[in-house]
Amino acid sequence: MEIRSRLAEVFPMLQRPDLEREIMEHATFITAAAGEVIIREGQYLKVLPLVISGSLRVSQQSDGREILLYYVQPGETCIMSLSSCFFNVESPSTAIADTQTGILCVPTRFIKEWQRRYDPWNEFVIRTFQSRYNELLDLFRTVAFDTIEVRVINYLKSYSSRENTRNIPITHLALANALGTTRVVISRILKRFEQEGKLQLLHGSIRITGL
């Protein structure tokens, strides 16, 4: 992967020659395998991840259960990580590579400095806070008001749309963790959906057929 051209493609808002030069000079590129933990809850961060390919799954743990907060796609960063870097506090969430993911890691010392010096970076930071704030509000509404059946459907549809596939590589337990419920509940719902012709249950994956 040619990093500079990929950066220009997925982060067009950052295409100012002097800013791009600094990013390429100071950021480190890594490739994370699917399932690799990038950020752990409770960790102090030394870098801010900019996703240029693949995706990160951001979640929180509570009482032994995981709840999915959002995904970080190419051209985005993690608001939880951004906040932790900004205020030098522990990360309130865990970020895991959902697929093989290419990440530019920006040292935290540059985040505020670039905000002062570069308008495009400042706007990127502000837009990140705004978009994730709205997304987390939607998550709150979903958890508070939608049934678990609706949340399962929305999760599967969202994954299918995001990855452009009808085959979703996820176990019942992983789906339960993502939605903050139990495997038994998810298995019962998925079995009913299969009987209704909405999906097909495969080994380690789910195929959408009629959602």
mmCIF file of C-alpha atoms in Angstrom:
data_model
loop_
_atom_site.group_PDB
_atom_site.id
_atom_site.type_symbol
_atom_site.label_atom_id
_atom_site.label_comp_id
_atom_site.label_asym_id
_atom_site.label_seq_id
_atom_site.Cartn_x
_atom_site.Cartn_y
_atom_site.Cartn_z
ATOM 1 C CA MET A 1 0.000 0.000 0.000
ATOM 2 C CA GLU A 2 1.319 3.442 -0.942
ATOM 3 C CA ILE A 3 0.683 5.303 2.315
ATOM 4 C CA ARG A 4 0.784 8.866 1.038
ATOM 5 C CA SER A 5 -1.703 8.264 -1.781
ATOM 6 C CA ARG A 6 -4.001 6.286 0.524
ATOM 7 C CA LEU A 7 -3.885 9.111 3.073
ATOM 8 C CA ALA A 8 -4.899 11.576 0.354
ATOM 9 C CA GLU A 9 -7.717 9.288 -0.770
ATOM 10 C CA VAL A 10 -9.401 8.634 2.588
ATOM 11 C CA PHE A 11 -8.488 11.870 4.424
ATOM 12 C CA PRO A 12 -9.075 14.502 1.709
ATOM 13 C CA MET A 13 -9.842 17.114 4.372
ATOM 14 C CA LEU A 14 -6.222 16.900 5.568
ATOM 15 C CA GLN A 15 -4.689 17.571 2.163
ATOM 16 C CA ARG A 16 -2.624 20.629 2.906
ATOM 17 C CA PRO A 17 1.015 20.167 1.832
ATOM 18 C CA ASP A 18 2.655 21.220 5.102
ATOM 19 C CA LEU A 19 0.204 19.207 7.239
ATOM 20 C CA GLU A 20 0.535 16.155 5.014
ATOM 21 C CA ARG A 21 4.310 16.443 5.241
ATOM 22 C CA GLU A 22 4.167 16.490 9.055
ATOM 23 C CA ILE A 23 1.817 13.518 9.195
ATOM 24 C CA MET A 24 4.086 11.475 6.945
ATOM 25 C CA GLU A 25 7.157 12.548 8.934
ATOM 26 C CA HIS A 26 5.873 11.876 12.447
ATOM 27 C CA ALA A 27 3.161 9.207 12.149
ATOM 28 C CA THR A 28 3.977 5.495 12.137
ATOM 29 C CA PHE A 29 2.119 3.074 9.883
ATOM 30 C CA ILE A 30 1.059 -0.328 11.232
ATOM 31 C CA THR A 31 -0.996 -3.190 9.858
ATOM 32 C CA ALA A 32 -3.176 -4.911 12.455
ATOM 33 C CA ALA A 33 -4.503 -8.429 11.952
ATOM 34 C CA ALA A 34 -8.208 -9.112 12.422
ATOM 35 C CA GLY A 35 -8.888 -9.507 16.147
ATOM 36 C CA GLU A 36 -5.738 -7.680 17.235
ATOM 37 C CA VAL A 37 -6.243 -5.334 20.190
ATOM 38 C CA ILE A 38 -5.095 -1.830 19.286
ATOM 39 C CA ILE A 39 -6.225 0.022 22.418
ATOM 40 C CA ARG A 40 -7.139 -1.463 25.790
ATOM 41 C CA GLU A 41 -9.645 0.018 28.198
ATOM 42 C CA GLY A 42 -7.737 1.744 31.022
ATOM 43 C CA GLN A 43 -4.636 2.335 28.892
ATOM 44 C CA TYR A 44 -2.907 5.717 28.570
ATOM 45 C CA LEU A 45 -2.414 6.435 24.890
ATOM 46 C CA LYS A 46 0.794 7.528 23.225
ATOM 47 C CA VAL A 47 -0.665 7.729 19.708
ATOM 48 C CA LEU A 48 -3.937 8.575 17.971
ATOM 49 C CA PRO A 49 -5.030 6.003 15.354
ATOM 50 C CA LEU A 50 -6.039 7.242 11.900
ATOM 51 C CA VAL A 51 -7.646 4.373 9.990
ATOM 52 C CA ILE A 52 -6.680 4.231 6.320
ATOM 53 C CA SER A 53 -7.973 0.728 5.516
ATOM 54 C CA GLY A 54 -10.060 -1.934 7.253
ATOM 55 C CA SER A 55 -11.958 -0.991 10.406
ATOM 56 C CA LEU A 56 -11.731 -0.861 14.199
ATOM 57 C CA ARG A 57 -14.461 -2.077 16.540
ATOM 58 C CA VAL A 58 -14.749 0.132 19.635
ATOM 59 C CA SER A 59 -16.473 -1.278 22.720
ATOM 60 C CA GLN A 60 -16.755 -1.048 26.500
ATOM 61 C CA GLN A 61 -16.878 -3.722 29.185
ATOM 62 C CA SER A 62 -19.399 -3.708 32.027
ATOM 63 C CA ASP A 63 -20.077 -6.533 34.488
ATOM 64 C CA GLY A 64 -18.210 -8.946 32.257
ATOM 65 C CA ARG A 65 -20.201 -7.986 29.171
ATOM 66 C CA GLU A 66 -19.073 -6.078 26.125
ATOM 67 C CA ILE A 67 -21.195 -3.471 24.381
ATOM 68 C CA LEU A 68 -20.351 -2.238 20.917
ATOM 69 C CA LEU A 69 -20.094 1.547 20.679
ATOM 70 C CA TYR A 70 -19.170 2.116 17.035
ATOM 71 C CA TYR A 71 -16.836 1.228 14.192
ATOM 72 C CA VAL A 72 -13.959 3.397 12.971
ATOM 73 C CA GLN A 73 -13.790 3.310 9.174
ATOM 74 C CA PRO A 74 -11.146 4.557 6.708
ATOM 75 C CA GLY A 75 -10.931 8.340 6.912
ATOM 76 C CA GLU A 76 -11.884 8.373 10.601
ATOM 77 C CA THR A 77 -10.364 8.252 14.060
ATOM 78 C CA CYS A 78 -11.719 7.152 17.434
ATOM 79 C CA ILE A 79 -13.394 9.857 19.528
ATOM 80 C CA MET A 80 -12.643 7.960 22.747
ATOM 81 C CA SER A 81 -8.962 7.828 21.832
ATOM 82 C CA LEU A 82 -9.003 11.470 20.783
ATOM 83 C CA SER A 83 -10.504 12.489 24.119
ATOM 84 C CA SER A 84 -7.994 10.356 26.047
ATOM 85 C CA CYS A 85 -5.084 11.894 24.140
ATOM 86 C CA PHE A 86 -6.468 15.386 24.565
ATOM 87 C CA PHE A 87 -6.820 15.210 28.334
ATOM 88 C CA ASN A 88 -4.145 12.585 29.078
ATOM 89 C CA VAL A 89 -6.604 10.223 30.765
ATOM 90 C CA GLU A 90 -7.107 6.472 30.554
ATOM 91 C CA SER A 91 -8.953 5.145 27.542
ATOM 92 C CA PRO A 92 -12.586 4.385 28.468
ATOM 93 C CA SER A 93 -12.890 1.836 25.651
ATOM 94 C CA THR A 94 -11.182 -0.989 23.790
ATOM 95 C CA ALA A 95 -10.447 -0.855 20.053
ATOM 96 C CA ILE A 96 -9.955 -4.091 18.128
ATOM 97 C CA ALA A 97 -9.183 -4.568 14.443
ATOM 98 C CA ASP A 98 -12.389 -5.949 12.936
ATOM 99 C CA THR A 99 -10.583 -6.929 9.732
ATOM 100 C CA GLN A 100 -6.968 -6.494 8.641
ATOM 101 C CA THR A 101 -6.559 -2.782 9.269
ATOM 102 C CA GLY A 102 -4.026 -0.178 8.180
ATOM 103 C CA ILE A 103 -3.456 2.545 10.762
ATOM 104 C CA LEU A 104 -1.396 5.722 10.866
ATOM 105 C CA CYS A 105 -0.414 6.314 14.496
ATOM 106 C CA VAL A 106 -0.006 10.017 15.281
ATOM 107 C CA PRO A 107 1.990 10.788 18.467
ATOM 108 C CA THR A 108 -0.257 12.505 21.001
ATOM 109 C CA ARG A 109 2.052 15.503 21.378
ATOM 110 C CA PHE A 110 1.089 16.709 17.899
ATOM 111 C CA ILE A 111 -2.704 16.661 18.321
ATOM 112 C CA LYS A 112 -3.101 20.032 20.055
ATOM 113 C CA GLU A 113 -0.154 21.570 18.242
ATOM 114 C CA TRP A 114 -1.662 20.781 14.845
ATOM 115 C CA GLN A 115 -5.011 22.160 15.991
ATOM 116 C CA ARG A 116 -3.364 25.509 16.605
ATOM 117 C CA ARG A 117 -1.334 25.490 13.400
ATOM 118 C CA TYR A 118 -3.581 23.826 10.823
ATOM 119 C CA ASP A 119 -7.227 24.688 10.194
ATOM 120 C CA PRO A 120 -7.903 21.404 8.320
ATOM 121 C CA TRP A 121 -6.717 19.373 11.317
ATOM 122 C CA ASN A 122 -8.760 21.513 13.713
ATOM 123 C CA GLU A 123 -11.876 21.005 11.581
ATOM 124 C CA PHE A 124 -11.209 17.260 11.401
ATOM 125 C CA VAL A 125 -11.041 17.052 15.210
ATOM 126 C CA ILE A 126 -14.248 19.068 15.649
ATOM 127 C CA ARG A 127 -16.122 17.040 13.033
ATOM 128 C CA THR A 128 -14.978 13.818 14.682
ATOM 129 C CA PHE A 129 -16.428 14.899 18.019
ATOM 130 C CA GLN A 130 -19.663 16.035 16.369
ATOM 131 C CA SER A 131 -20.259 12.912 14.281
ATOM 132 C CA ARG A 132 -19.441 10.467 17.075
ATOM 133 C CA TYR A 133 -21.564 12.424 19.548
ATOM 134 C CA ASN A 134 -24.544 12.006 17.222
ATOM 135 C CA GLU A 135 -23.711 8.334 16.703
ATOM 136 C CA LEU A 136 -23.536 7.685 20.449
ATOM 137 C CA LEU A 137 -26.886 9.444 20.909
ATOM 138 C CA ASP A 138 -28.348 7.079 18.315
ATOM 139 C CA LEU A 139 -26.840 4.143 20.212
ATOM 140 C CA PHE A 140 -28.443 5.359 23.440
ATOM 141 C CA ARG A 141 -31.839 5.624 21.734
ATOM 142 C CA THR A 142 -31.427 2.152 20.262
ATOM 143 C CA VAL A 143 -30.482 0.529 23.570
ATOM 144 C CA ALA A 144 -33.179 2.429 25.467
ATOM 145 C CA PHE A 145 -36.098 2.045 23.077
ATOM 146 C CA ASP A 146 -35.518 -0.710 20.482
ATOM 147 C CA THR A 147 -36.200 -4.383 21.132
ATOM 148 C CA ILE A 148 -33.290 -6.796 20.983
ATOM 149 C CA GLU A 149 -34.792 -8.257 17.781
ATOM 150 C CA VAL A 150 -34.626 -4.848 16.086
ATOM 151 C CA ARG A 151 -31.067 -4.331 17.311
ATOM 152 C CA VAL A 152 -29.990 -7.705 15.883
ATOM 153 C CA ILE A 153 -31.495 -6.823 12.491
ATOM 154 C CA ASN A 154 -29.908 -3.367 12.503
ATOM 155 C CA TYR A 155 -26.499 -4.805 13.423
ATOM 156 C CA LEU A 156 -26.581 -7.394 10.640
ATOM 157 C CA LYS A 157 -27.818 -4.886 8.054
ATOM 158 C CA SER A 158 -25.190 -2.353 9.087
ATOM 159 C CA TYR A 159 -22.379 -4.910 8.834
ATOM 160 C CA SER A 160 -23.654 -6.136 5.472
ATOM 161 C CA SER A 161 -23.806 -2.594 4.096
ATOM 162 C CA ARG A 162 -20.430 -1.577 5.527
ATOM 163 C CA GLU A 163 -18.538 -4.608 4.222
ATOM 164 C CA ASN A 164 -20.679 -5.082 1.082
ATOM 165 C CA THR A 165 -21.379 -8.733 1.852
ATOM 166 C CA ARG A 166 -24.309 -10.945 2.828
ATOM 167 C CA ASN A 167 -22.037 -13.349 4.713
ATOM 168 C CA ILE A 168 -21.276 -12.007 8.171
ATOM 169 C CA PRO A 169 -18.407 -13.817 9.955
ATOM 170 C CA ILE A 170 -19.660 -13.677 13.533
ATOM 171 C CA THR A 171 -20.534 -16.225 16.210
ATOM 172 C CA HIS A 172 -23.636 -16.091 18.380
ATOM 173 C CA LEU A 173 -21.453 -15.232 21.373
ATOM 174 C CA ALA A 174 -19.666 -12.405 19.562
ATOM 175 C CA LEU A 175 -22.997 -10.956 18.409
ATOM 176 C CA ALA A 176 -24.337 -11.208 21.967
ATOM 177 C CA ASN A 177 -21.264 -9.398 23.290
ATOM 178 C CA ALA A 178 -21.593 -6.678 20.669
ATOM 179 C CA LEU A 179 -25.208 -6.047 21.663
ATOM 180 C CA GLY A 180 -24.726 -6.409 25.419
ATOM 181 C CA THR A 181 -26.913 -9.477 25.901
ATOM 182 C CA THR A 182 -26.483 -13.250 26.312
ATOM 183 C CA ARG A 183 -25.692 -15.953 23.789
ATOM 184 C CA VAL A 184 -28.885 -17.844 24.676
ATOM 185 C CA VAL A 185 -31.036 -14.828 23.799
ATOM 186 C CA ILE A 186 -29.214 -14.254 20.503
ATOM 187 C CA SER A 187 -29.345 -17.930 19.512
ATOM 188 C CA ARG A 188 -33.093 -18.030 20.098
ATOM 189 C CA ILE A 189 -33.668 -14.901 17.993
ATOM 190 C CA LEU A 190 -31.409 -16.071 15.165
ATOM 191 C CA LYS A 191 -33.090 -19.482 15.060
ATOM 192 C CA ARG A 192 -36.488 -17.819 14.728
ATOM 193 C CA PHE A 193 -35.199 -15.510 11.997
ATOM 194 C CA GLU A 194 -33.827 -18.550 10.154
ATOM 195 C CA GLN A 195 -37.215 -20.286 10.364
ATOM 196 C CA GLU A 196 -38.807 -17.118 8.956
ATOM 197 C CA GLY A 197 -36.398 -17.157 5.996
ATOM 198 C CA LYS A 198 -34.606 -13.956 6.993
ATOM 199 C CA LEU A 199 -31.167 -15.520 7.326
ATOM 200 C CA GLN A 200 -29.188 -18.733 7.230
ATOM 201 C CA LEU A 201 -27.063 -19.898 10.145
ATOM 202 C CA LEU A 202 -23.688 -21.289 9.097
ATOM 203 C CA HIS A 203 -20.656 -22.464 11.056
ATOM 204 C CA GLY A 204 -19.140 -19.296 12.518
ATOM 205 C CA SER A 205 -21.127 -16.986 10.267
ATOM 206 C CA ILE A 206 -24.586 -15.720 9.327
ATOM 207 C CA ARG A 207 -25.866 -15.297 5.773
ATOM 208 C CA ILE A 208 -28.550 -12.667 5.203
ATOM 209 C CA THR A 209 -31.284 -13.944 2.881
ATOM 210 C CA GLY A 210 -34.418 -11.901 3.529
ATOM 211 C CA LEU A 211 -33.876 -9.048 5.981
#
